[in-house]
Short mmCIF file of C-alpha atoms in Angstrom, two decimals:
data_model
loop_
_atom_site.label_atom_id
_atom_site.label_comp_id
_atom_site.label_asym_id
_atom_site.label_seq_id
_atom_site.Cartn_x
_atom_site.Cartn_y
_atom_site.Cartn_z
CA UNK A 1 90.89 24.12 34.92
CA UNK A 2 94.10 25.88 33.95
CA UNK A 3 94.86 29.43 33.04
CA UNK A 4 93.09 31.82 30.69
CA UNK A 5 94.96 34.05 28.29
CA UNK A 6 93.55 36.79 26.07
CA UNK A 7 95.21 38.02 22.90
CA UNK A 8 94.69 40.93 20.53
CA UNK A 9 93.07 44.27 21.32
CA UNK A 10 90.71 44.26 24.28
CA UNK A 11 87.11 44.65 23.19
CA UNK A 12 87.72 43.83 19.53
CA UNK A 13 86.04 41.00 17.69
CA UNK A 14 89.47 39.39 17.26
CA UNK A 15 89.93 38.79 21.00
CA UNK A 16 91.19 35.25 21.48
CA UNK A 17 90.75 33.20 24.62
CA UNK A 18 93.28 30.43 25.24
CA UNK A 19 92.58 28.03 28.07
CA UNK A 20 93.82 24.68 29.31
CA UNK A 21 90.57 22.77 29.82
CA UNK A 22 91.76 19.33 30.95
CA UNK A 23 94.49 16.76 30.98
CA UNK A 24 95.00 14.53 27.97
CA UNK A 25 93.82 11.45 29.85
CA UNK A 26 90.79 13.09 31.44
CA UNK A 27 88.70 12.15 28.42
CA UNK A 28 88.56 8.55 27.24
CA UNK A 29 88.95 7.86 23.55
CA UNK A 30 85.61 8.27 21.76
CA UNK A 31 84.47 10.41 24.64
CA UNK A 32 83.28 13.99 24.88
CA UNK A 33 83.03 16.55 27.63
CA UNK A 34 81.74 20.09 28.01
CA UNK A 35 84.00 22.81 29.45
CA UNK A 36 83.40 26.40 30.42
CA UNK A 37 85.92 28.69 28.76
CA UNK A 38 86.59 32.38 29.33
CA UNK A 39 84.97 34.54 31.98
CA UNK A 40 81.44 34.80 30.57
CA UNK A 41 80.12 31.29 31.15
CA UNK A 42 80.54 30.20 27.52
CA UNK A 43 81.06 26.49 26.89
CA UNK A 44 82.82 24.35 24.30
CA UNK A 45 82.45 20.66 23.53
CA UNK A 46 85.75 18.79 23.52
CA UNK A 47 85.85 15.39 21.81
CA UNK A 48 88.63 12.82 21.85
CA UNK A 49 88.59 10.43 18.94
CA UNK A 50 91.39 8.19 17.70
CA UNK A 51 93.57 10.04 20.22
CA UNK A 52 92.91 13.32 18.42
CA UNK A 53 91.12 16.23 20.09
CA UNK A 54 88.41 18.43 18.56
CA UNK A 55 86.53 21.40 19.99
CA UNK A 56 83.24 22.80 18.71
CA UNK A 57 80.32 24.83 19.98
CA UNK A 58 78.41 23.10 22.75
CA UNK A 59 74.89 23.73 21.46
CA UNK A 60 72.97 22.50 18.42
CA UNK A 61 72.27 25.34 16.03
CA UNK A 62 68.64 24.26 15.66
CA UNK A 63 67.05 24.59 19.12
CA UNK A 64 70.15 24.81 21.31
CA UNK A 65 70.23 21.23 22.62
CA UNK A 66 73.41 20.33 24.57
CA UNK A 67 75.50 18.29 22.14
CA UNK A 68 77.38 16.59 24.98
CA UNK A 69 74.18 14.61 25.55
CA UNK A 70 74.00 13.63 21.88
CA UNK A 71 75.36 10.75 19.83
CA UNK A 72 79.03 10.67 18.87
CA UNK A 73 79.88 9.46 15.39
CA UNK A 74 83.16 9.05 13.55
CA UNK A 75 84.07 12.69 12.97
CA UNK A 76 80.58 13.90 13.83
CA UNK A 77 78.29 14.66 16.75
CA UNK A 78 74.51 14.35 16.47
CA UNK A 79 71.92 16.40 18.37
CA UNK A 80 69.99 14.38 21.00
CA UNK A 81 66.67 16.10 20.29
CA UNK A 82 66.13 16.30 16.54
CA UNK A 83 69.10 14.52 14.97
CA UNK A 84 71.07 17.39 13.39
CA UNK A 85 74.65 16.29 12.71
CA UNK A 86 77.84 18.40 12.83
CA UNK A 87 81.40 17.84 11.60
CA UNK A 88 83.89 17.83 14.48
CA UNK A 89 86.72 19.35 12.43
CA UNK A 90 84.84 22.21 10.80
CA UNK A 91 81.56 22.55 12.71
CA UNK A 92 79.71 22.25 9.38
CA UNK A 93 76.15 20.98 9.55
CA UNK A 94 75.97 17.68 7.67
CA UNK A 95 72.46 16.56 8.48
CA UNK A 96 69.44 18.49 9.62
CA UNK A 97 67.11 20.13 10.85
CA UNK A 98 68.37 23.68 11.18
CA UNK A 99 70.41 25.56 8.62
CA UNK A 100 73.48 26.78 10.46
CA UNK A 101 76.81 25.25 11.34
CA UNK A 102 78.41 25.53 14.77
CA UNK A 103 81.76 27.19 15.53
CA UNK A 104 84.92 25.07 15.64
CA UNK A 105 87.98 25.90 17.70
CA UNK A 106 91.69 25.17 17.67
CA UNK A 107 92.89 22.47 20.06
CA UNK A 108 96.48 21.71 21.01
CA UNK A 109 98.08 19.25 23.42
CA UNK A 110 101.30 20.23 25.19
CA UNK A 111 102.89 18.28 28.05
CA UNK A 112 99.64 16.40 28.53
CA UNK A 113 97.53 19.56 28.75
CA UNK A 114 94.63 20.10 26.35
CA UNK A 115 94.33 23.76 25.38
CA UNK A 116 91.46 25.36 23.44
CA UNK A 117 91.93 28.62 21.53
CA UNK A 118 88.79 30.49 20.56
CA UNK A 119 87.76 33.91 19.33
CA UNK A 120 85.42 35.55 21.81
CA UNK A 121 82.91 36.38 19.10
CA UNK A 122 82.70 32.69 18.14
CA UNK A 123 82.31 31.63 21.77
CA UNK A 124 79.40 34.00 22.24
CA UNK A 125 77.52 32.72 19.20
CA UNK A 126 76.22 29.16 19.13
CA UNK A 127 75.63 29.38 15.37
CA UNK A 128 78.01 29.91 12.50
CA UNK A 129 76.41 31.25 9.31
CA UNK A 130 78.53 30.29 6.34
CA UNK A 131 79.14 33.16 3.90
CA UNK A 132 77.33 33.28 0.56
CA UNK A 133 78.92 33.80 -2.84
CA UNK A 134 77.85 36.96 -4.66
CA UNK A 135 76.51 36.82 -8.20
CA UNK A 136 79.04 37.26 -11.01
CA UNK A 137 77.48 39.17 -13.94
CA UNK A 138 79.82 37.31 -16.30
CA UNK A 139 78.23 33.98 -15.35
CA UNK A 140 75.15 33.62 -17.57
CA UNK A 141 73.86 30.42 -16.01
CA UNK A 142 70.44 30.52 -14.32
CA UNK A 143 69.41 28.11 -11.57
CA UNK A 144 65.77 28.09 -10.47
CA UNK A 145 64.29 26.59 -7.29
CA UNK A 146 60.53 26.07 -6.97
CA UNK A 147 59.21 26.05 -3.40
CA UNK A 148 60.14 27.79 -0.15
CA UNK A 149 59.92 24.85 2.21
CA UNK A 150 63.01 23.32 3.82
CA UNK A 151 64.25 21.69 0.60
CA UNK A 152 64.09 24.85 -1.50
CA UNK A 153 65.47 27.03 1.30
CA UNK A 154 68.50 24.81 1.88
CA UNK A 155 69.10 24.38 -1.85
CA UNK A 156 69.57 28.08 -2.61
CA UNK A 157 71.78 28.52 0.44
CA UNK A 158 73.95 25.52 -0.38
CA UNK A 159 74.39 26.67 -3.97
CA UNK A 160 75.78 30.01 -2.82
CA UNK A 161 77.86 28.42 -0.04
CA UNK A 162 79.43 26.08 -2.59
CA UNK A 163 80.49 28.91 -4.86
CA UNK A 164 77.74 29.06 -7.49
CA UNK A 165 77.82 32.66 -8.80
CA UNK A 166 75.27 32.60 -11.60
CA UNK A 167 71.74 33.96 -11.32
CA UNK A 168 69.70 32.22 -8.60
CA UNK A 169 65.92 32.48 -8.23
CA UNK A 170 63.57 30.94 -5.65
CA UNK A 171 59.87 30.96 -6.58
CA UNK A 172 57.15 30.54 -3.96
CA UNK A 173 53.37 30.85 -3.87
CA UNK A 174 53.63 31.91 -0.25
CA UNK A 175 53.25 35.54 0.78
CA UNK A 176 56.46 35.55 2.79
CA UNK A 177 60.11 34.61 2.80
CA UNK A 178 60.81 30.99 3.81
CA UNK A 179 59.73 30.22 7.38
CA UNK A 180 59.56 27.33 9.84
CA UNK A 181 56.25 25.60 9.15
CA UNK A 182 56.84 23.01 11.88
CA UNK A 183 55.88 25.65 14.44
CA UNK A 184 52.46 26.42 12.95
CA UNK A 185 50.60 23.42 14.36
CA UNK A 186 52.17 24.02 17.76
CA UNK A 187 51.77 27.81 17.99
CA UNK A 188 48.99 29.11 15.76
CA UNK A 189 49.57 32.72 16.78
CA UNK A 190 53.25 32.86 15.67
CA UNK A 191 54.28 36.16 14.11
CA UNK A 192 56.01 35.82 10.76
CA UNK A 193 59.18 37.61 11.85
CA UNK A 194 59.63 35.17 14.72
CA UNK A 195 59.63 32.11 12.46
CA UNK A 196 61.43 33.36 9.35
CA UNK A 197 64.31 31.05 8.50
CA UNK A 198 66.33 33.94 7.03
CA UNK A 199 65.95 37.69 6.64
CA UNK A 200 65.71 39.64 3.41
CA UNK A 201 69.15 41.02 4.20
CA UNK A 202 70.55 37.50 4.26
CA UNK A 203 69.20 36.69 0.79
CA UNK A 204 70.39 40.05 -0.50
CA UNK A 205 73.90 39.27 0.77
CA UNK A 206 74.02 36.32 -1.61
CA UNK A 207 72.08 37.90 -4.49
CA UNK A 208 69.34 35.30 -4.09
CA UNK A 209 66.15 36.47 -5.80
CA UNK A 210 62.97 35.48 -3.94
CA UNK A 211 59.74 35.72 -5.92
CA UNK A 212 56.87 35.55 -3.40
CA UNK A 213 53.16 35.34 -4.28
CA UNK A 214 54.22 33.71 -7.54
CA UNK A 215 53.31 30.29 -8.86
CA UNK A 216 54.71 28.24 -11.72
CA UNK A 217 52.04 27.69 -14.34
CA UNK A 218 53.95 25.31 -16.62
CA UNK A 219 57.39 24.13 -17.67
CA UNK A 220 58.79 23.53 -21.15
CA UNK A 221 61.50 21.00 -20.36
CA UNK A 222 62.89 20.84 -23.90
CA UNK A 223 63.36 24.61 -24.18
CA UNK A 224 64.11 24.92 -20.44
CA UNK A 225 61.54 27.63 -19.82
CA UNK A 226 59.46 28.23 -16.68
CA UNK A 227 56.17 30.10 -17.17
CA UNK A 228 55.01 32.11 -14.14
CA UNK A 229 51.66 33.39 -12.91
CA UNK A 230 52.88 36.97 -13.36
CA UNK A 231 53.22 36.26 -17.10
CA UNK A 232 57.01 36.23 -16.85
CA UNK A 233 59.07 33.57 -18.59
CA UNK A 234 62.39 32.41 -17.17
CA UNK A 235 64.95 30.23 -18.86
CA UNK A 236 67.05 27.90 -16.75
CA UNK A 237 70.16 25.77 -16.91
CA UNK A 238 69.21 23.70 -13.86
CA UNK A 239 65.90 23.42 -11.99
CA UNK A 240 65.07 22.05 -8.55
CA UNK A 241 61.41 21.28 -7.87
CA UNK A 242 60.50 21.32 -4.17
CA UNK A 243 56.87 22.37 -4.52
CA UNK A 244 55.67 20.26 -1.60
CA UNK A 245 52.07 19.34 -0.93
CA UNK A 246 48.66 20.92 -0.36
CA UNK A 247 46.28 19.75 2.40
CA UNK A 248 43.37 17.70 1.12
CA UNK A 249 39.89 19.13 1.24
CA UNK A 250 36.67 18.74 -0.71
CA UNK A 251 34.20 21.20 -2.23
CA UNK A 252 31.67 19.79 0.24
CA UNK A 253 33.48 21.42 3.18
CA UNK A 254 35.63 24.13 1.61
CA UNK A 255 32.51 26.23 1.00
CA UNK A 256 32.18 26.80 4.75
CA UNK A 257 33.92 29.82 6.28
CA UNK A 258 34.64 28.02 9.56
CA UNK A 259 36.36 24.97 8.00
CA UNK A 260 40.15 25.21 7.71
CA UNK A 261 43.25 23.38 6.59
CA UNK A 262 46.75 24.21 7.80
CA UNK A 263 49.64 24.83 5.43
CA UNK A 264 50.68 28.46 5.72
CA UNK A 265 51.06 31.00 8.50
CA UNK A 266 47.99 32.79 7.13
CA UNK A 267 46.04 29.55 7.62
CA UNK A 268 47.32 29.37 11.20
CA UNK A 269 46.24 32.92 11.94
CA UNK A 270 42.74 32.29 10.55
CA UNK A 271 42.36 29.24 12.78
CA UNK A 272 43.66 31.13 15.81
CA UNK A 273 41.30 34.05 15.23
CA UNK A 274 38.31 31.74 14.91
CA UNK A 275 38.79 30.11 18.30
CA UNK A 276 37.13 31.23 21.53
CA UNK A 277 36.41 29.90 24.99
CA UNK A 278 32.88 28.82 24.02
CA UNK A 279 33.97 27.17 20.75
CA UNK A 280 33.36 23.50 19.94
CA UNK A 281 36.28 22.36 17.75
CA UNK A 282 36.30 19.24 15.59
CA UNK A 283 39.53 17.94 14.08
CA UNK A 284 39.09 15.51 11.19
CA UNK A 285 42.24 13.38 11.06
CA UNK A 286 44.39 11.78 13.77
CA UNK A 287 47.91 11.96 12.39
CA UNK A 288 50.58 14.52 13.27
CA UNK A 289 48.99 17.77 12.10
CA UNK A 290 45.62 16.85 13.55
CA UNK A 291 46.98 15.72 16.90
CA UNK A 292 49.34 18.67 17.29
CA UNK A 293 46.49 21.05 16.52
CA UNK A 294 44.22 19.30 19.01
CA UNK A 295 46.89 19.71 21.70
CA UNK A 296 47.67 23.33 20.78
CA UNK A 297 44.03 24.47 20.74
CA UNK A 298 42.63 22.52 23.69
CA UNK A 299 43.13 25.26 26.28
CA UNK A 300 41.57 27.88 23.99
CA UNK A 301 38.19 26.23 23.35
CA UNK A 302 35.25 24.62 25.13
CA UNK A 303 35.69 21.17 23.60
CA UNK A 304 37.86 19.26 21.15
CA UNK A 305 36.68 16.18 19.24
CA UNK A 306 39.01 14.18 17.00
CA UNK A 307 37.69 11.97 14.22
CA UNK A 308 40.01 9.24 12.91
CA UNK A 309 39.67 6.34 10.51
CA UNK A 310 42.22 4.09 12.22
CA UNK A 311 41.94 2.20 15.50
CA UNK A 312 44.12 4.68 17.40
CA UNK A 313 46.00 7.89 16.53
CA UNK A 314 49.33 7.39 14.75
CA UNK A 315 48.45 3.75 13.98
CA UNK A 316 50.06 3.92 10.52
CA UNK A 317 53.16 5.89 11.53
CA UNK A 318 54.00 4.89 15.12
CA UNK A 319 51.92 1.79 15.68
CA UNK A 320 49.14 0.71 18.02
CA UNK A 321 51.17 0.74 21.23
CA UNK A 322 52.24 4.39 21.13
CA UNK A 323 48.91 5.38 19.57
CA UNK A 324 46.95 3.90 22.48
CA UNK A 325 49.10 5.65 25.08
CA UNK A 326 48.91 9.00 23.27
CA UNK A 327 45.13 8.70 23.04
CA UNK A 328 44.99 8.07 26.79
CA UNK A 329 47.07 11.21 27.36
CA UNK A 330 44.69 13.30 25.27
CA UNK A 331 41.62 11.81 26.90
CA UNK A 332 43.04 12.64 30.33
CA UNK A 333 43.02 16.28 29.21
CA UNK A 334 39.42 16.03 28.04
CA UNK A 335 39.85 15.50 24.28
CA UNK A 336 37.13 13.20 22.89
CA UNK A 337 38.02 10.66 20.19
CA UNK A 338 35.84 9.06 17.53
CA UNK A 339 38.07 6.37 16.08
CA UNK A 340 37.36 3.86 13.30
CA UNK A 341 34.86 6.49 12.18
CA UNK A 342 34.10 8.43 9.05
CA UNK A 343 32.07 11.52 8.25
CA UNK A 344 28.68 10.88 6.71
CA UNK A 345 27.59 14.48 6.30
CA UNK A 346 28.69 18.06 6.90
CA UNK A 347 25.68 20.15 7.95
CA UNK A 348 25.71 23.93 7.70
CA UNK A 349 23.80 27.07 6.82
CA UNK A 350 24.77 30.38 5.21
CA UNK A 351 28.36 29.27 4.49
CA UNK A 352 28.95 28.14 8.06
CA UNK A 353 29.31 24.57 9.24
CA UNK A 354 27.24 23.78 12.32
CA UNK A 355 27.33 19.98 12.73
CA UNK A 356 29.24 16.93 11.56
CA UNK A 357 27.32 13.67 11.23
CA UNK A 358 29.36 10.50 11.65
CA UNK A 359 28.78 7.21 9.86
CA UNK A 360 27.09 5.79 12.98
CA UNK A 361 24.58 8.65 13.00
CA UNK A 362 26.12 10.60 15.86
CA UNK A 363 26.18 14.37 15.38
CA UNK A 364 28.95 16.63 16.68
CA UNK A 365 28.52 20.35 17.22
CA UNK A 366 31.18 22.12 15.16
CA UNK A 367 31.80 25.84 15.56
CA UNK A 368 35.20 25.32 13.94
CA UNK A 369 36.44 22.35 11.95
CA UNK A 370 40.03 21.62 10.94
CA UNK A 371 40.62 19.16 8.11
CA UNK A 372 43.81 17.17 8.69
CA UNK A 373 43.16 14.33 6.28
CA UNK A 374 46.42 14.19 4.38
CA UNK A 375 47.88 16.07 1.43
CA UNK A 376 48.27 15.91 -2.32
CA UNK A 377 51.36 16.74 -4.30
CA UNK A 378 51.75 20.10 -6.03
CA UNK A 379 52.57 18.84 -9.51
CA UNK A 380 49.80 20.28 -11.69
CA UNK A 381 52.24 22.63 -13.41
CA UNK A 382 54.21 19.64 -14.70
CA UNK A 383 51.44 18.54 -17.06
CA UNK A 384 52.97 18.25 -20.52
CA UNK A 385 56.50 18.80 -19.23
CA UNK A 386 57.73 15.20 -19.82
CA UNK A 387 58.77 15.00 -16.16
CA UNK A 388 57.74 11.51 -14.95
CA UNK A 389 55.09 11.35 -12.24
CA UNK A 390 54.42 8.27 -10.10
CA UNK A 391 50.90 7.18 -11.01
CA UNK A 392 50.26 5.62 -7.61
CA UNK A 393 50.86 8.62 -5.37
CA UNK A 394 51.40 11.61 -7.65
CA UNK A 395 55.02 12.18 -6.63
CA UNK A 396 57.88 13.08 -8.96
CA UNK A 397 60.14 10.15 -9.81
CA UNK A 398 63.83 10.81 -9.13
CA UNK A 399 66.99 8.72 -9.19
CA UNK A 400 69.75 8.35 -6.59
CA UNK A 401 70.95 11.85 -7.52
CA UNK A 402 67.47 13.37 -7.07
CA UNK A 403 67.40 13.94 -10.84
CA UNK A 404 64.18 13.37 -12.75
CA UNK A 405 63.99 11.60 -16.09
CA UNK A 406 64.68 15.01 -17.68
CA UNK A 407 68.35 15.90 -17.45
CA UNK A 408 69.00 19.08 -15.48
CA UNK A 409 65.67 18.94 -13.62
CA UNK A 410 65.84 17.72 -10.02
CA UNK A 411 63.18 17.24 -7.34
CA UNK A 412 63.20 16.75 -3.58
CA UNK A 413 61.25 17.06 -0.37
CA UNK A 414 57.69 15.79 0.07
CA UNK A 415 56.93 15.99 -3.64
CA UNK A 416 59.66 13.52 -4.66
CA UNK A 417 59.60 9.72 -4.76
CA UNK A 418 63.21 9.45 -3.63
CA UNK A 419 65.60 6.79 -2.31
CA UNK A 420 65.34 6.25 1.46
CA UNK A 421 68.67 5.53 3.14
CA UNK A 422 69.80 2.90 4.07
CA UNK A 423 66.87 0.90 2.73
CA UNK A 424 66.58 -0.38 -0.83
CA UNK A 425 63.34 1.49 -1.43
CA UNK A 426 61.94 4.77 -2.72
CA UNK A 427 59.25 6.75 -0.97
CA UNK A 428 57.88 10.21 -0.24
CA UNK A 429 58.34 11.07 3.43
CA UNK A 430 56.93 14.27 4.88
CA UNK A 431 59.89 14.94 7.17
CA UNK A 432 61.31 18.43 7.66
CA UNK A 433 64.76 16.95 8.33
CA UNK A 434 64.86 14.81 5.20
CA UNK A 435 63.49 17.57 2.97
CA UNK A 436 66.26 19.90 4.15
CA UNK A 437 68.82 17.21 3.37
CA UNK A 438 67.36 16.82 -0.12
CA UNK A 439 67.94 20.54 -0.67
CA UNK A 440 71.60 20.12 0.20
CA UNK A 441 72.08 17.09 -2.03
CA UNK A 442 70.20 18.68 -4.94
CA UNK A 443 72.40 21.79 -4.79
CA UNK A 444 75.55 19.68 -4.95
CA UNK A 445 74.15 17.62 -7.84
CA UNK A 446 73.21 20.78 -9.75
CA UNK A 447 76.85 21.84 -9.43
CA UNK A 448 78.06 18.48 -10.71
CA UNK A 449 79.26 17.33 -7.28
CA UNK A 450 77.86 13.82 -7.14
CA UNK A 451 76.73 13.18 -3.58
CA UNK A 452 74.88 10.03 -2.53
CA UNK A 453 71.83 10.32 -0.28
CA UNK A 454 73.01 9.22 3.15
CA UNK A 455 70.52 10.56 5.64
CA UNK A 456 68.50 8.38 8.01
CA UNK A 457 64.88 9.63 8.26
CA UNK A 458 64.29 11.40 11.58
CA UNK A 459 61.19 13.19 12.85
CA UNK A 460 59.65 14.35 16.10
CA UNK A 461 56.48 15.66 17.65
CA UNK A 462 55.54 17.27 20.97
CA UNK A 463 52.11 16.72 22.54
CA UNK A 464 51.08 18.23 25.87
CA UNK A 465 54.76 18.51 26.79
CA UNK A 466 55.60 14.95 25.80
CA UNK A 467 58.19 14.62 23.03
CA UNK A 468 58.38 11.64 20.70
CA UNK A 469 61.46 11.05 18.51
CA UNK A 470 61.57 8.65 15.58
CA UNK A 471 64.45 7.39 13.43
CA UNK A 472 64.40 4.94 10.53
CA UNK A 473 61.68 3.64 8.24
CA UNK A 474 59.07 1.28 9.66
CA UNK A 475 56.65 0.64 6.82
CA UNK A 476 56.11 -3.08 6.55
CA UNK A 477 57.38 -3.87 10.05
CA UNK A 478 56.15 -7.17 11.49
CA UNK A 479 56.34 -6.65 15.24
CA UNK A 480 57.56 -4.31 17.98
CA UNK A 481 59.78 -4.65 21.01
CA UNK A 482 59.18 -2.21 23.88
CA UNK A 483 61.83 -1.44 26.48
CA UNK A 484 61.00 0.77 29.44
CA UNK A 485 57.79 2.23 30.80
CA UNK A 486 55.49 3.45 28.05
CA UNK A 487 52.77 4.16 30.60
CA UNK A 488 54.97 6.87 32.11
CA UNK A 489 56.41 7.97 28.76
CA UNK A 490 59.92 6.69 29.31
CA UNK A 491 60.42 3.98 26.72
CA UNK A 492 62.04 2.85 23.50
CA UNK A 493 59.91 1.15 20.86
CA UNK A 494 61.83 -0.96 18.32
CA UNK A 495 60.09 -1.70 15.02
CA UNK A 496 61.25 -5.05 13.68
CA UNK A 497 61.04 -6.68 10.27
CA UNK A 498 61.89 -10.26 10.93
CA UNK A 499 64.98 -10.17 13.14
CA UNK A 500 66.12 -6.71 11.96
CA UNK A 501 65.28 -3.49 13.76
CA UNK A 502 64.27 -1.02 11.03
CA UNK A 503 63.21 1.95 13.16
CA UNK A 504 62.91 3.23 16.71
CA UNK A 505 60.57 5.63 18.49
CA UNK A 506 61.49 7.04 21.87
CA UNK A 507 59.79 8.98 24.65
CA UNK A 508 61.80 10.31 27.56
CA UNK A 509 64.82 8.33 26.32
CA UNK A 510 67.16 10.77 24.60
CA UNK A 511 69.53 10.33 22.82
CA UNK A 512 68.62 6.78 21.75
CA UNK A 513 66.85 7.84 18.54
CA UNK A 514 69.93 9.86 17.58
CA UNK A 515 72.20 6.93 18.43
CA UNK A 516 70.11 4.62 16.25
CA UNK A 517 70.33 7.10 13.38
CA UNK A 518 74.11 7.07 13.77
CA UNK A 519 74.17 3.29 13.75
CA UNK A 520 72.19 3.09 10.51
CA UNK A 521 74.26 5.94 9.07
CA UNK A 522 77.37 3.80 9.49
CA UNK A 523 75.88 1.10 7.28
CA UNK A 524 75.37 -1.24 10.20
CA UNK A 525 72.22 -3.05 11.30
CA UNK A 526 70.62 -3.87 14.64
CA UNK A 527 68.92 -7.17 15.36
CA UNK A 528 66.13 -7.86 17.79
CA UNK A 529 68.33 -9.75 20.26
CA UNK A 530 70.64 -6.74 20.58
CA UNK A 531 67.64 -4.48 21.22
CA UNK A 532 66.35 -6.48 24.19
CA UNK A 533 66.87 -4.30 27.29
CA UNK A 534 68.76 -1.86 25.03
CA UNK A 535 71.82 -4.13 25.14
CA UNK A 536 73.26 -2.59 21.97
CA UNK A 537 73.83 0.70 23.79
CA UNK A 538 76.22 -0.84 26.31
CA UNK A 539 77.93 -2.70 23.46
CA UNK A 540 78.61 0.68 21.82
CA UNK A 541 80.30 2.25 24.83
CA UNK A 542 83.81 1.37 23.66
CA UNK A 543 83.21 1.82 19.94
CA UNK A 544 82.24 4.57 17.54
CA UNK A 545 78.70 4.15 16.24
CA UNK A 546 79.10 6.03 12.97
CA UNK A 547 81.94 5.17 10.58
CA UNK A 548 81.09 7.32 7.58
CA UNK A 549 84.35 9.26 7.21
#
């Protein structure tokens, strides 16, 4: 609609496109609409809220989901696929996954016409990478981050984005710069350059020192010294521990060359290289890593057997109903399950496993075995450091600011026993989204910018082309309410604790998980009666779900 005007020098990065996209009344209040702007097919998302107009990039910076199909909050829009949340005024990413913001554009209303002004370079890029502060040699402070997962990666970036100009060091045992580990169980053959979260040039631009192939041996919390495996000692003014977890294994099976766990890209490559069309694969464990690996490897091998202790896959995380349907999906592809089972014996010769004997005496041929039986926290280096460890699960105890009992030492991600919003509990959740958020909050806390944790847990998985989204925290739920057709993977599962809905899982029902995350993010609750036939969604049509700002 309307005319297009271009300013500045033709062909320069400062070219500005100005276009009337709609009439003022074409969009209802608390509504959003996508418009094509310019001559190259680029789109912007225009939002009307409290009779004010905002315009931002139309795609999520994570995987490019169309934000117009997402969940609108008060001053924010949330991705329909994985829950990333963006500020409508600035385009800043406020919740994750992903690392980048989206572009924001100027909007004006004249004589009832809504006009968007945008630089061409911003229109052509769905992501906006916020600039990093350079190091100031006069600033003698040293901040150290341990771990290159999502928490550590976001922490160093946020520190530089927020103006920290002291020395900044990220320490990782991994062989590479930080990368997207969520892709490993889905694509074992990924090349490192295709899944790097940032390039070396990016870290150099912010004077962020990355120490790869380096582990922390111990910490002296009183003297504020970190002792490294390369015999180097580093002092620190603030420390963020995001050391994550290591897959569980036992000496009984780790001695075999054809038994693997999955944590790093090198692990993924070893698994990929071991597979062949005549290979019999056994996966021990039926949670997310195990099931994703079973789905990813099925077409590459002769057979896949999954051994699980529970009644159905995902019983502990997603419940019996979804677990049963997922198992049926896998079985329709030819995957064989051995549930409510345990391993009695691993049988092998000359450092190679050949068979797995189950507790009922059945023996499975195993040319390759993947252990997906959970993880343990990487906290050995904290022995003697005075940092408090939870005796029940080995996680690091932190307060509402992600600070440990030792002032100036923070922890986040999988390794931390942290507050879970909006519930009055603490837990360690292995969610990529939440770990990234912890990195952001920790960075702000390290800079003295007190920021409460306000991120609703959100995770996802994809199995044989079927995507499952989850939002909330369902441990201790008492019953479930299912709307839709779970048989055909188009349903919403509500997890209820008494009359309160504490979490949702969806299949083929975007953006309901994102909408539920927005509802909880506003400090509101959902009861079971409202969830029947998804009634709460129609009740929200004339209101804003999220009221954070």
